[in-house]
XYZ file of C-alpha atoms in Angstrom:
687
model
C 79.620 116.994 132.425
C 78.516 114.125 134.919
C 81.856 113.564 137.084
C 81.461 112.193 140.316
C 79.565 109.575 142.126
C 78.775 108.360 145.878
C 77.330 105.072 145.114
C 78.926 102.243 146.878
C 77.689 98.856 145.975
C 77.716 96.426 149.410
C 77.431 92.354 148.521
C 74.799 91.244 150.473
C 76.505 89.270 154.055
C 79.252 91.659 154.256
C 79.547 94.595 156.583
C 81.183 97.527 156.104
C 80.890 99.688 159.306
C 83.116 102.463 159.820
C 84.736 103.329 163.449
C 82.946 106.767 164.630
C 85.787 109.718 164.829
C 87.722 110.095 167.760
C 87.532 113.872 167.651
C 83.496 113.349 167.476
C 81.656 115.693 169.988
C 80.252 112.878 172.937
C 75.843 114.869 172.265
C 77.099 113.473 168.617
C 77.776 110.079 169.164
C 74.724 109.331 171.495
C 72.231 110.669 169.386
C 73.395 108.843 166.188
C 73.772 106.032 168.867
C 69.852 105.573 168.984
C 69.008 107.029 165.808
C 70.304 103.705 164.547
C 69.333 101.779 167.948
C 65.832 102.696 166.443
C 66.235 101.803 162.617
C 67.390 98.291 164.148
C 64.384 98.456 166.070
C 62.156 98.953 163.188
C 63.348 95.988 161.522
C 60.328 94.570 163.518
C 57.994 95.317 161.693
C 60.077 93.656 158.747
C 59.133 89.768 157.569
C 61.851 87.061 157.877
C 61.292 84.066 155.898
C 64.688 82.185 157.614
C 66.536 82.830 160.824
C 63.530 84.747 162.248
C 64.672 84.111 166.187
C 68.332 85.151 165.575
C 67.247 88.164 164.045
C 63.929 88.945 166.841
C 66.183 87.823 169.819
C 68.792 90.561 168.587
C 66.002 92.933 167.483
C 65.002 93.004 170.974
C 68.084 93.028 173.612
C 68.632 96.026 170.925
C 65.923 97.685 171.621
C 66.332 97.176 175.271
C 69.510 99.065 175.112
C 68.439 101.940 173.337
C 66.156 103.058 176.804
C 69.148 102.890 178.459
C 70.892 105.223 176.138
C 67.891 107.723 176.265
C 68.129 107.333 179.907
C 72.001 108.441 179.585
C 70.958 111.544 176.591
C 69.051 112.863 179.282
C 70.488 112.765 182.797
C 74.193 115.075 182.511
C 76.893 114.818 181.309
C 79.735 113.123 183.195
C 82.526 110.526 182.534
C 82.201 111.501 178.703
C 85.356 110.492 178.066
C 85.273 106.811 179.497
C 81.768 106.160 177.767
C 82.883 107.323 174.686
C 85.330 104.859 173.909
C 82.399 101.455 174.757
C 79.742 104.173 172.731
C 81.783 104.436 169.887
C 82.555 100.374 169.953
C 78.619 99.510 170.329
C 78.318 102.741 167.349
C 80.655 100.263 165.122
C 78.746 97.016 166.346
C 75.727 98.270 165.296
C 76.175 98.974 162.017
C 76.693 95.560 161.367
C 74.339 94.103 163.019
C 71.861 96.868 160.814
C 73.672 94.937 157.258
C 73.026 91.750 159.285
C 68.529 92.301 159.895
C 68.707 94.123 156.094
C 70.195 91.398 154.470
C 68.204 88.861 156.558
C 64.398 90.841 155.540
C 65.970 91.028 152.112
C 62.475 89.706 150.142
C 64.802 89.098 147.299
C 67.335 86.722 148.589
C 65.777 84.396 150.939
C 66.794 81.344 149.325
C 70.861 82.722 149.862
C 70.515 83.677 153.527
C 68.354 79.879 154.311
C 71.249 78.235 152.593
C 73.867 80.394 154.326
C 72.027 80.492 157.058
C 75.299 78.808 159.625
C 77.269 81.679 158.380
C 74.082 84.225 159.366
C 74.425 82.556 162.896
C 77.281 82.739 163.730
C 77.197 86.446 162.621
C 74.280 87.105 165.301
C 76.513 85.218 167.938
C 79.833 87.181 167.182
C 78.154 90.493 166.733
C 75.761 90.077 170.327
C 79.170 88.791 172.497
C 80.724 92.044 170.740
C 77.920 93.884 172.322
C 78.142 92.160 175.514
C 82.319 92.934 175.560
C 81.299 96.523 174.794
C 79.072 96.782 176.990
C 81.715 95.718 180.175
C 83.906 98.751 179.625
C 81.003 101.099 179.934
C 81.469 103.688 183.532
C 78.123 102.330 184.807
C 78.834 103.097 188.755
C 79.612 106.572 188.434
C 76.347 107.119 186.070
C 73.742 109.524 187.195
C 70.995 107.308 185.649
C 68.315 105.733 187.453
C 69.053 102.005 188.646
C 66.364 100.140 186.477
C 68.540 101.335 183.911
C 71.352 99.962 185.190
C 69.735 96.686 185.720
C 68.619 96.957 182.086
C 73.022 96.946 180.958
C 73.502 94.144 183.018
C 70.363 92.097 181.313
C 71.347 92.783 178.231
C 74.904 92.083 178.637
C 74.028 88.555 180.112
C 71.631 88.066 177.712
C 74.088 88.479 175.046
C 76.620 86.279 176.398
C 74.110 83.216 177.151
C 71.711 82.839 174.573
C 72.314 80.099 171.517
C 72.590 81.204 168.017
C 71.717 78.655 166.319
C 69.838 77.542 162.788
C 66.968 76.585 163.597
C 65.153 73.442 163.010
C 62.619 74.418 160.125
C 65.195 76.000 158.437
C 67.803 73.550 158.253
C 65.180 70.763 156.745
C 64.251 73.303 154.088
C 68.239 73.744 153.302
C 68.848 70.170 153.439
C 65.870 69.625 151.304
C 66.925 72.599 148.788
C 70.992 70.995 148.820
C 69.098 67.554 148.307
C 67.545 68.701 144.762
C 70.522 70.045 143.569
C 72.019 66.864 144.417
C 69.021 65.430 142.114
C 70.093 68.036 139.084
C 73.513 66.712 139.127
C 72.285 63.577 138.538
C 69.603 64.172 135.966
C 67.284 63.623 137.633
C 63.902 65.841 137.769
C 62.951 67.176 141.297
C 59.510 65.992 142.579
C 56.395 69.205 142.660
C 56.030 68.795 146.319
C 59.499 69.320 147.404
C 59.908 72.252 145.395
C 56.336 73.658 146.727
C 57.746 73.172 150.601
C 60.822 74.938 149.849
C 59.150 77.880 148.445
C 56.387 77.701 151.269
C 59.325 77.949 153.394
C 60.438 80.417 152.049
C 57.446 82.491 151.533
C 57.858 82.971 147.831
C 53.829 82.125 146.609
C 54.260 83.926 143.009
C 56.193 83.736 139.415
C 57.379 87.441 140.178
C 58.565 86.179 144.079
C 60.493 83.786 142.257
C 62.266 85.850 139.540
C 63.275 88.519 142.061
C 65.221 85.268 143.242
C 66.681 84.612 140.175
C 67.326 88.146 139.139
C 69.556 88.517 143.190
C 71.351 85.468 141.811
C 72.045 86.175 138.929
C 73.491 89.573 139.643
C 75.980 87.551 142.504
C 77.114 84.936 140.133
C 78.365 88.159 138.240
C 79.919 90.443 141.088
C 81.473 86.475 142.138
C 83.102 86.348 138.835
C 84.789 89.761 139.532
C 86.680 88.643 142.544
C 90.234 86.605 142.021
C 88.879 83.232 144.307
C 85.258 82.778 142.498
C 84.535 80.492 145.293
C 81.163 80.401 144.851
C 80.214 81.273 141.427
C 79.078 77.189 141.019
C 76.636 77.070 143.849
C 75.296 79.896 143.257
C 74.885 78.783 139.816
C 72.874 75.876 141.163
C 71.120 78.155 143.718
C 69.594 79.946 140.501
C 68.381 76.555 138.591
C 66.848 75.705 141.306
C 64.835 78.835 141.588
C 64.599 78.793 137.327
C 62.838 75.392 137.854
C 60.669 76.298 140.559
C 59.803 79.420 137.855
C 58.998 77.509 134.711
C 57.321 74.858 136.884
C 55.558 75.565 139.400
C 53.465 78.797 138.672
C 51.350 78.384 136.112
C 50.769 82.137 135.096
C 53.206 85.015 135.068
C 52.077 87.971 137.532
C 52.872 91.920 138.466
C 54.470 91.887 135.381
C 53.833 92.571 131.735
C 54.235 88.910 129.716
C 54.652 90.469 126.523
C 58.071 92.373 128.109
C 60.923 91.064 130.255
C 60.867 93.406 133.354
C 64.868 95.336 134.174
C 66.159 93.984 137.382
C 66.272 96.542 140.143
C 68.642 99.909 140.757
C 67.042 101.142 137.555
C 66.385 104.989 136.930
C 62.559 106.198 135.244
C 62.327 106.863 131.709
C 61.242 110.229 132.450
C 64.849 110.850 133.891
C 66.661 109.220 130.938
C 64.775 111.275 128.774
C 65.296 113.983 130.397
C 69.485 113.873 130.349
C 71.860 114.645 127.684
C 73.157 111.899 125.927
C 76.456 113.843 125.471
C 77.417 113.729 129.669
C 77.400 109.829 128.329
C 80.738 111.033 126.040
C 83.906 110.053 127.409
C 85.974 113.670 126.810
C 89.222 112.453 125.390
C 86.853 109.586 122.073
C 83.919 111.410 122.120
C 82.194 108.165 122.538
C 79.741 106.950 124.840
C 81.456 105.463 128.138
C 81.750 101.619 128.610
C 83.838 101.638 131.664
C 83.692 104.971 133.420
C 86.046 105.892 136.056
C 86.301 109.429 137.755
C 90.211 110.279 138.220
C 91.500 112.518 141.761
C 89.926 115.925 139.955
C 86.226 114.306 139.607
C 86.162 114.296 136.269
C 85.234 111.062 134.742
C 86.894 109.091 131.500
C 86.560 105.826 130.036
C 88.320 103.616 131.494
C 91.164 102.662 127.833
C 90.831 106.841 127.421
C 92.441 107.540 130.274
C 94.808 105.208 131.000
C 96.429 105.588 127.296
C 96.491 108.942 128.278
C 98.448 108.438 131.673
C 101.149 105.517 129.213
C 101.518 108.554 126.820
C 103.498 110.180 129.924
C 100.220 112.884 131.418
C 99.806 113.536 134.595
C 97.252 116.174 134.145
C 93.327 116.053 134.041
C 92.398 116.075 130.288
C 90.189 118.849 130.818
C 91.186 121.111 133.050
C 94.875 121.038 132.408
C 94.633 120.376 136.790
C 98.093 118.591 137.721
C 97.693 115.184 139.564
C 98.556 114.424 142.620
C 97.891 110.814 142.033
C 96.069 108.648 138.935
C 94.072 105.974 140.776
C 90.718 105.463 139.066
C 87.522 104.511 140.826
C 84.790 102.948 138.829
C 81.790 104.946 138.119
C 79.317 102.559 138.992
C 75.883 104.963 139.207
C 76.979 106.856 135.637
C 78.072 102.901 134.273
C 74.145 101.094 134.894
C 72.648 105.159 134.033
C 74.445 104.672 130.558
C 73.425 100.767 130.143
C 70.070 101.631 131.116
C 69.805 104.406 128.455
C 71.253 102.495 125.508
C 68.731 99.017 126.500
C 65.882 101.466 126.875
C 67.433 102.878 122.946
C 68.584 99.866 121.194
C 71.769 101.321 121.223
C 74.662 98.088 121.738
C 76.827 97.866 125.505
C 79.360 95.867 124.648
C 80.849 95.185 128.148
C 84.224 96.000 129.143
C 87.871 94.157 130.273
C 87.055 91.476 132.901
C 83.436 91.970 133.226
C 83.373 91.349 129.168
C 85.249 87.935 129.724
C 84.358 86.530 132.837
C 80.306 86.673 130.928
C 81.210 85.752 128.345
C 82.775 82.171 130.357
C 79.277 81.939 132.165
C 77.286 82.354 129.396
C 78.724 79.992 127.158
C 78.847 77.435 130.350
C 76.670 76.849 132.985
C 78.620 76.913 135.637
C 77.846 74.232 137.304
C 77.017 70.701 136.456
C 73.817 70.682 138.529
C 72.821 74.414 136.769
C 73.932 72.086 133.042
C 71.035 69.715 133.755
C 68.732 71.832 135.097
C 68.313 73.795 132.266
C 68.138 70.764 130.061
C 65.127 69.518 132.084
C 64.174 73.168 131.747
C 64.418 73.314 128.211
C 61.807 69.799 127.476
C 59.281 70.577 129.786
C 59.041 74.401 128.217
C 58.747 72.826 124.644
C 56.730 69.826 125.937
C 54.306 72.459 127.149
C 54.705 74.201 123.506
C 54.022 71.592 121.714
C 50.743 70.094 123.785
C 49.743 72.520 126.380
C 46.772 75.158 126.834
C 47.289 78.458 125.016
C 48.201 80.113 128.604
C 50.523 77.444 128.800
C 52.495 78.128 125.319
C 52.162 81.777 126.371
C 54.059 81.508 129.224
C 56.659 78.313 128.453
C 56.998 81.560 125.144
C 57.829 84.096 127.536
C 59.976 81.982 129.858
C 62.369 81.200 126.574
C 62.475 84.995 125.780
C 64.365 85.124 129.172
C 66.238 82.194 129.192
C 68.343 82.869 125.807
C 68.369 86.660 125.973
C 72.184 86.365 126.980
C 73.162 82.411 127.932
C 74.471 80.965 125.232
C 74.093 78.379 127.025
C 70.602 77.611 127.063
C 69.491 78.708 123.656
C 71.770 75.028 123.061
C 70.000 72.769 125.153
C 66.032 75.034 123.826
C 67.022 73.939 119.988
C 68.424 70.301 120.942
C 64.974 69.879 123.304
C 62.705 71.192 119.879
C 61.468 73.865 120.743
C 61.764 75.880 117.015
C 59.272 74.430 115.130
C 56.186 75.223 117.983
C 57.586 78.550 118.640
C 58.036 79.741 114.397
C 53.774 77.753 115.256
C 52.725 80.670 117.749
C 54.087 83.059 115.169
C 50.351 82.511 113.571
C 48.713 83.352 117.311
C 46.124 86.209 117.009
C 47.263 86.929 120.966
C 49.377 89.642 120.898
C 51.451 88.866 123.476
C 52.125 84.993 122.215
C 53.038 86.204 119.327
C 54.979 89.145 121.135
C 57.122 86.204 123.193
C 57.669 83.715 119.990
C 58.997 86.110 118.295
C 61.383 87.678 120.730
C 62.375 84.040 121.381
C 63.475 83.215 118.154
C 65.413 86.395 117.856
C 67.445 85.279 120.511
C 67.731 81.973 119.621
C 68.795 82.702 116.169
C 71.944 84.508 117.382
C 72.812 80.768 117.746
C 74.439 79.163 114.950
C 72.685 75.964 114.670
C 69.197 76.821 114.787
C 69.296 79.028 111.429
C 69.090 76.195 109.751
C 66.486 74.367 110.980
C 64.339 78.468 111.588
C 65.014 78.441 107.097
C 63.939 74.324 107.165
C 60.753 74.998 109.153
C 59.421 77.329 106.352
C 60.774 80.369 109.466
C 61.275 82.932 107.263
C 58.030 83.210 105.305
C 56.459 83.309 108.742
C 59.019 86.066 110.403
C 58.508 88.672 107.200
C 54.952 87.874 107.751
C 55.217 89.362 111.328
C 57.431 92.393 110.016
C 55.011 93.592 107.778
C 51.520 92.053 109.628
C 52.324 91.813 113.388
C 50.205 92.674 116.063
C 52.617 95.060 117.457
C 55.186 97.171 116.931
C 57.370 95.384 119.260
C 57.005 91.610 117.253
C 57.874 93.709 114.703
C 60.677 95.027 115.526
C 62.368 91.862 116.859
C 61.123 90.590 113.297
C 63.358 92.622 111.757
C 66.307 91.333 114.656
C 65.629 88.119 113.803
C 65.911 88.435 109.798
C 69.249 90.212 110.839
C 71.203 86.708 112.358
C 69.866 84.611 109.599
C 71.436 86.756 107.227
C 74.676 86.239 108.442
C 74.541 83.424 106.516
C 74.888 83.986 102.060
C 72.210 81.522 101.023
C 69.619 82.742 103.520
C 70.386 86.603 102.238
C 69.583 85.403 98.332
C 66.343 83.565 99.750
C 65.218 86.453 102.649
C 65.675 89.337 99.876
C 63.382 87.239 96.995
C 60.281 86.726 99.459
C 58.068 90.109 98.280
C 57.774 91.174 101.696
C 60.960 91.193 103.163
C 62.748 94.374 102.007
C 58.770 96.568 101.422
C 59.257 95.479 105.337
C 62.101 96.618 106.288
C 61.493 99.557 105.007
C 57.851 100.834 106.098
C 59.750 100.295 109.394
C 62.693 102.609 108.602
C 60.088 105.032 107.402
C 57.213 104.637 110.205
C 58.876 102.709 113.270
C 60.433 103.639 116.535
C 63.973 104.373 116.804
C 64.663 100.745 117.930
C 62.910 99.268 115.784
C 64.511 101.949 112.962
C 67.901 100.453 114.144
C 66.600 96.738 113.669
C 65.674 97.450 109.919
C 69.315 99.616 109.297
C 71.174 96.727 110.392
C 69.313 93.529 108.555
C 69.735 96.007 105.289
C 73.039 96.241 105.559
C 73.384 92.555 106.273
C 71.082 91.428 102.742
C 73.067 94.126 100.648
C 76.132 91.755 101.068
C 74.488 89.839 98.443
C 74.757 92.127 95.036
C 71.272 91.539 93.963
C 69.989 92.967 97.172
C 71.241 96.350 96.000
C 68.352 96.881 92.984
C 65.899 95.749 95.491
C 65.856 98.747 98.172
C 67.140 100.852 94.897
C 63.657 100.577 93.672
C 61.629 100.860 96.919
C 63.248 104.253 97.132
C 65.689 103.443 100.612
C 68.025 106.538 99.369
C 65.482 108.980 100.268
C 64.535 107.031 103.308
C 68.268 107.473 104.152
C 68.321 111.290 103.527
C 65.098 111.472 105.864
C 67.278 109.583 108.680
C 69.852 111.717 108.487
C 67.988 115.102 108.712
C 65.911 113.982 111.163
C 67.503 111.902 113.723
C 69.095 113.188 116.624
C 70.047 109.994 117.293
C 74.323 109.094 116.596
C 73.938 105.142 116.053
C 71.046 105.599 113.442
C 72.928 108.644 111.794
C 75.708 106.304 111.860
C 74.025 103.162 110.642
C 72.757 105.181 108.043
C 75.745 106.107 106.805
C 77.076 102.789 106.594
C 74.229 102.165 104.252
C 75.135 104.426 101.619
C 78.609 104.160 101.733
C 78.111 100.100 100.709
C 75.107 101.631 98.235
C 77.849 104.001 96.787
C 79.867 100.990 95.953
C 77.877 100.849 92.604
C 77.104 102.869 90.120
C 73.217 102.952 90.185
C 73.747 103.784 94.439
C 76.005 106.220 93.344
C 73.643 108.068 90.919
C 70.414 107.687 93.734
C 72.784 109.323 96.723
C 73.873 112.332 94.310
C 70.338 112.131 92.733
C 68.644 112.605 96.129
C 70.617 116.268 97.073
C 72.933 113.884 100.301
C 76.437 115.496 98.894
C 75.877 119.056 101.851
C 74.631 116.357 104.459
C 77.454 114.442 104.459
C 79.338 117.482 104.533
C 78.101 118.566 107.460
C 77.903 115.854 109.547
C 81.717 115.091 108.748
C 82.196 118.998 110.231
C 79.700 118.600 112.730
C 79.867 115.180 113.896
C 81.609 113.808 117.463
C 81.331 109.969 116.656
C 84.447 108.723 114.564
C 82.514 105.622 113.320
C 80.074 108.057 111.449
C 82.948 110.575 110.190
C 84.378 107.292 109.140
C 81.775 106.727 106.611
C 80.543 109.834 105.802
C 84.646 110.024 103.894
C 84.078 106.300 102.508
C 80.783 107.585 101.018
C 82.842 110.660 99.735
C 85.303 108.759 98.096
C 82.915 106.325 96.619
C 81.070 108.733 95.435
C 83.948 110.538 94.079
C 85.580 107.462 91.866
C 82.071 106.134 90.885
C 80.756 109.712 89.211
C 84.177 112.121 89.598
C 83.101 114.835 87.000
C 79.715 115.599 88.916
C 80.824 115.319 92.631
C 84.308 116.797 92.451
C 83.625 120.174 92.054
C 80.950 120.118 94.424
C 83.636 118.928 97.073
C 87.259 121.526 96.094
C 84.349 124.468 96.438
C 83.370 123.266 100.262
C 85.930 125.160 101.956
C 85.274 123.458 105.130
C 86.086 120.277 103.876
C 89.763 120.293 103.821
C 89.273 121.091 107.379
C 87.347 118.085 108.374
C 89.875 115.791 106.142
C 92.292 116.609 107.883
C 91.645 116.488 111.289
C 90.713 112.832 110.614
C 94.289 112.207 109.311
C 94.963 113.489 112.650
C 93.149 111.370 114.392
C 91.412 109.322 113.319
C 91.832 105.954 112.655
C 93.664 104.103 110.719
C 91.641 103.392 107.599
C 89.331 106.410 108.004
C 93.097 108.880 108.188
C 93.492 106.483 104.869
C 90.394 106.836 103.192
C 90.734 111.112 104.054
C 94.165 110.741 102.560
C 93.342 109.410 99.403
C 89.818 111.539 98.676
C 92.910 114.594 99.381
C 95.296 113.630 96.735
C 91.315 113.161 94.116
C 91.044 116.882 95.133
C 94.325 118.424 95.235
C 94.485 116.955 91.687
C 91.286 118.287 90.520
C 92.823 121.677 92.088
C 95.936 121.693 90.404
C 95.015 120.597 87.068
C 91.856 123.503 87.425
C 94.246 125.957 88.157
C 96.072 125.306 85.369
C 93.411 125.428 82.557
C 91.584 127.631 81.048
C 88.838 127.288 84.039
C 91.664 128.325 86.782
C 89.396 132.053 87.381
C 85.966 130.299 87.710
C 87.426 128.548 91.147
C 88.425 130.042 93.722
C 92.001 128.635 94.720
C 92.587 126.654 97.781
C 96.654 126.734 98.868
C 96.869 122.681 100.695
C 99.939 121.022 102.067
C 100.481 117.879 100.488
C 100.432 114.823 102.848
C 101.924 111.477 100.780
C-alpha cells in the first residue's frame, strides 16, 4: 500500500525557508551554507527573461560572500558560537534567495513574473538588506582570515544596503503593454498583432509550445487560487491566461514540439512505464475498496479516502482502520503525490476521476464562467477567430484551429458556449471528411467536447452530424478518432429522440460492437457507455442482441482485468436482462457461473450491485432455469448476506429480494418429492 508522501507543492513567489536547528554543528552549518551559496551561483548560467539586473546583482553579491565563507572553512575553528548566529541567519536568507531566483528563472511563468515585477524587486531589496544586517553581527575582528576576505564582507554589506533594486524600464514598458491589452479585451477590442509580438519578444516566447507552457502554469495557479479563502488573484490570473491563449491561437501558425493529434499532459506526471508497473489495488481506499479521489494520510502513516476516514472518525473510532493502532491525533494530511498518480492513471486508462469536495466546487465555478470580464471577451474574440480559420483558412490553419478548439473545450463550459455561438460546429463536421488523420482526429475530439454542451447537440444533428460521426466510428483514420466518435454518440444519445435516430443508422451499433471487440480499453469504455445509453430506447435491445453483444460482453468479463470495464459490462447485461429475450441470450451464453464468481470476488461495490440486479432479473424472467442453479451454489448466500450488511441501500434491497426468491424455492423443494435431491441449507430469514 502506498502510504506516505513527502511531496510539498510550493506556490510561486512563496518562500517557505526553514531556520537551521540550534543544535547543528558549526562545520555542518558552514558546509551547508557554502553548498547553498554555490547553488545560487549556478543561476549565473540560467536565463532571466525579466528582472535581469536585480537577479544578476544578487547572484554577484552572494558569489562574493561564498569566497569569504570558504576562507572561514579553511581557517581555524575560533569564535564558533558567535559566528553560528550570523551564519544561521544567512542560511535562512539564502534559502529564500534561492526560491526567488528559481521563480524568476522559470520558463513557464515569464508573464506572471513580469506583471509581478514590483513585488519581485521588493523581494530582492528586502533579502539583500537582510544579508547586510546578518553580516553586521559577524565577529570579523577576531577571525583568523586574510584582511582581503574581511574586505569582501564589508563590500557585500555596503552594496547590499545602497543598491536600489527597482523594476527595469523595459520590464515596466512591457508590463504596461500587457495591462493595456487586458483593458482592450475588457472592451471587446482585438489587440494589434504587433503589440502581442512585442510582449512575446520581451519574454523570449518564440514558439507555440513555450506559449502553451505559460497557459498551463496560469491554469494551475488559478486552481490553487480558488482553494484560498480570498481568491484575490483569480480574476487577474484568468485575464492573463486569456491573454496567453489569445497569443497561442493568433500569433503562432503551427504547433511545435507536441503531437497535434494528442493534447500533451501538463508537467508533473509520471512515465507510462511506471504506471504499468503499479498495482491499481494500491489506489483503493482500505475502507471503501473504491479508487481514492481525495487520499489523505493519518498519523499511523496509512492513506485513506478523505470521506471514508472522516466517516470512520465521526463514528467514534480513534484507531487506524488498517492496523488497529490507537491514534494520538486525527489530523489528515493531503497526499498530493498519490492523488496526482491516481489521476494520471485514470486519465491514461479512460477511467472517470471525479474531483472531490471544495476543489470540485471551485472547478465547476471556474469552468462554467470565464473568471473575469477580460477573459470572457477574449474568449469571444478567440472563438470568432478560430471559427473563421475553420471556414476560410488553409488546410494547415484548419488543422491547427481544430486542435486549439479541442484544447479549449476539454473542460470549460464557457469556452464551449462561445465556440457554439461562433458557429464552429459545421466546419468541424466538414473536417471529419479530411484525409489528414490528425485533422480528422482533432475535429472529432473537438466535437466530442462540444457535444457535452446542451445547445450543440441540436446543431450537430441538424447539420447531418450523426451520419458523419458514425462514418468516423467505422472508418476513422485513427483508433483515437473512432474512440472519440463513440464518445460523441454517448453524449448525443442523452437526447431521447437521438437514441432512436442513432440506433437506426446502419453502421452505428455494428461500429460500437467492433470497438468492443477489437479496440483498446478506452475505446471499449466509450463503446460500453454509449451502448448503455442507446438501450434506454427499447427498439435498440433487439439490435444489439442480433449483433451478438452478449457473447462480446461475456468475453470481456472473462478476459479484462479492468474493474471499470467489468462493471460497465455488467451494467449493460443487467439492462438487457430486464427483457425476456435478453434473459434468454444471457442464459444461453453460459453467463451465470461468471456472474456468481464476480459477485464473490470483486472488490467493486458497483460491480456487486449490478451482479445482484442481473441475477434478480434473470430469476424474475426465467426462474425455472435460473433459481435451481443459484440454490445449488453454496457461496452465493455468503455474498448476498455480505451485500445486505455492507452494500448500499439499493443493493441491500435487491439482495434481500433475491434471497427471498431462493428461500421460497428451497422451502418448496424441501417439502416436495425433490427434497432429497437438493442440498439442504439452513438460512436465516431477514425480512
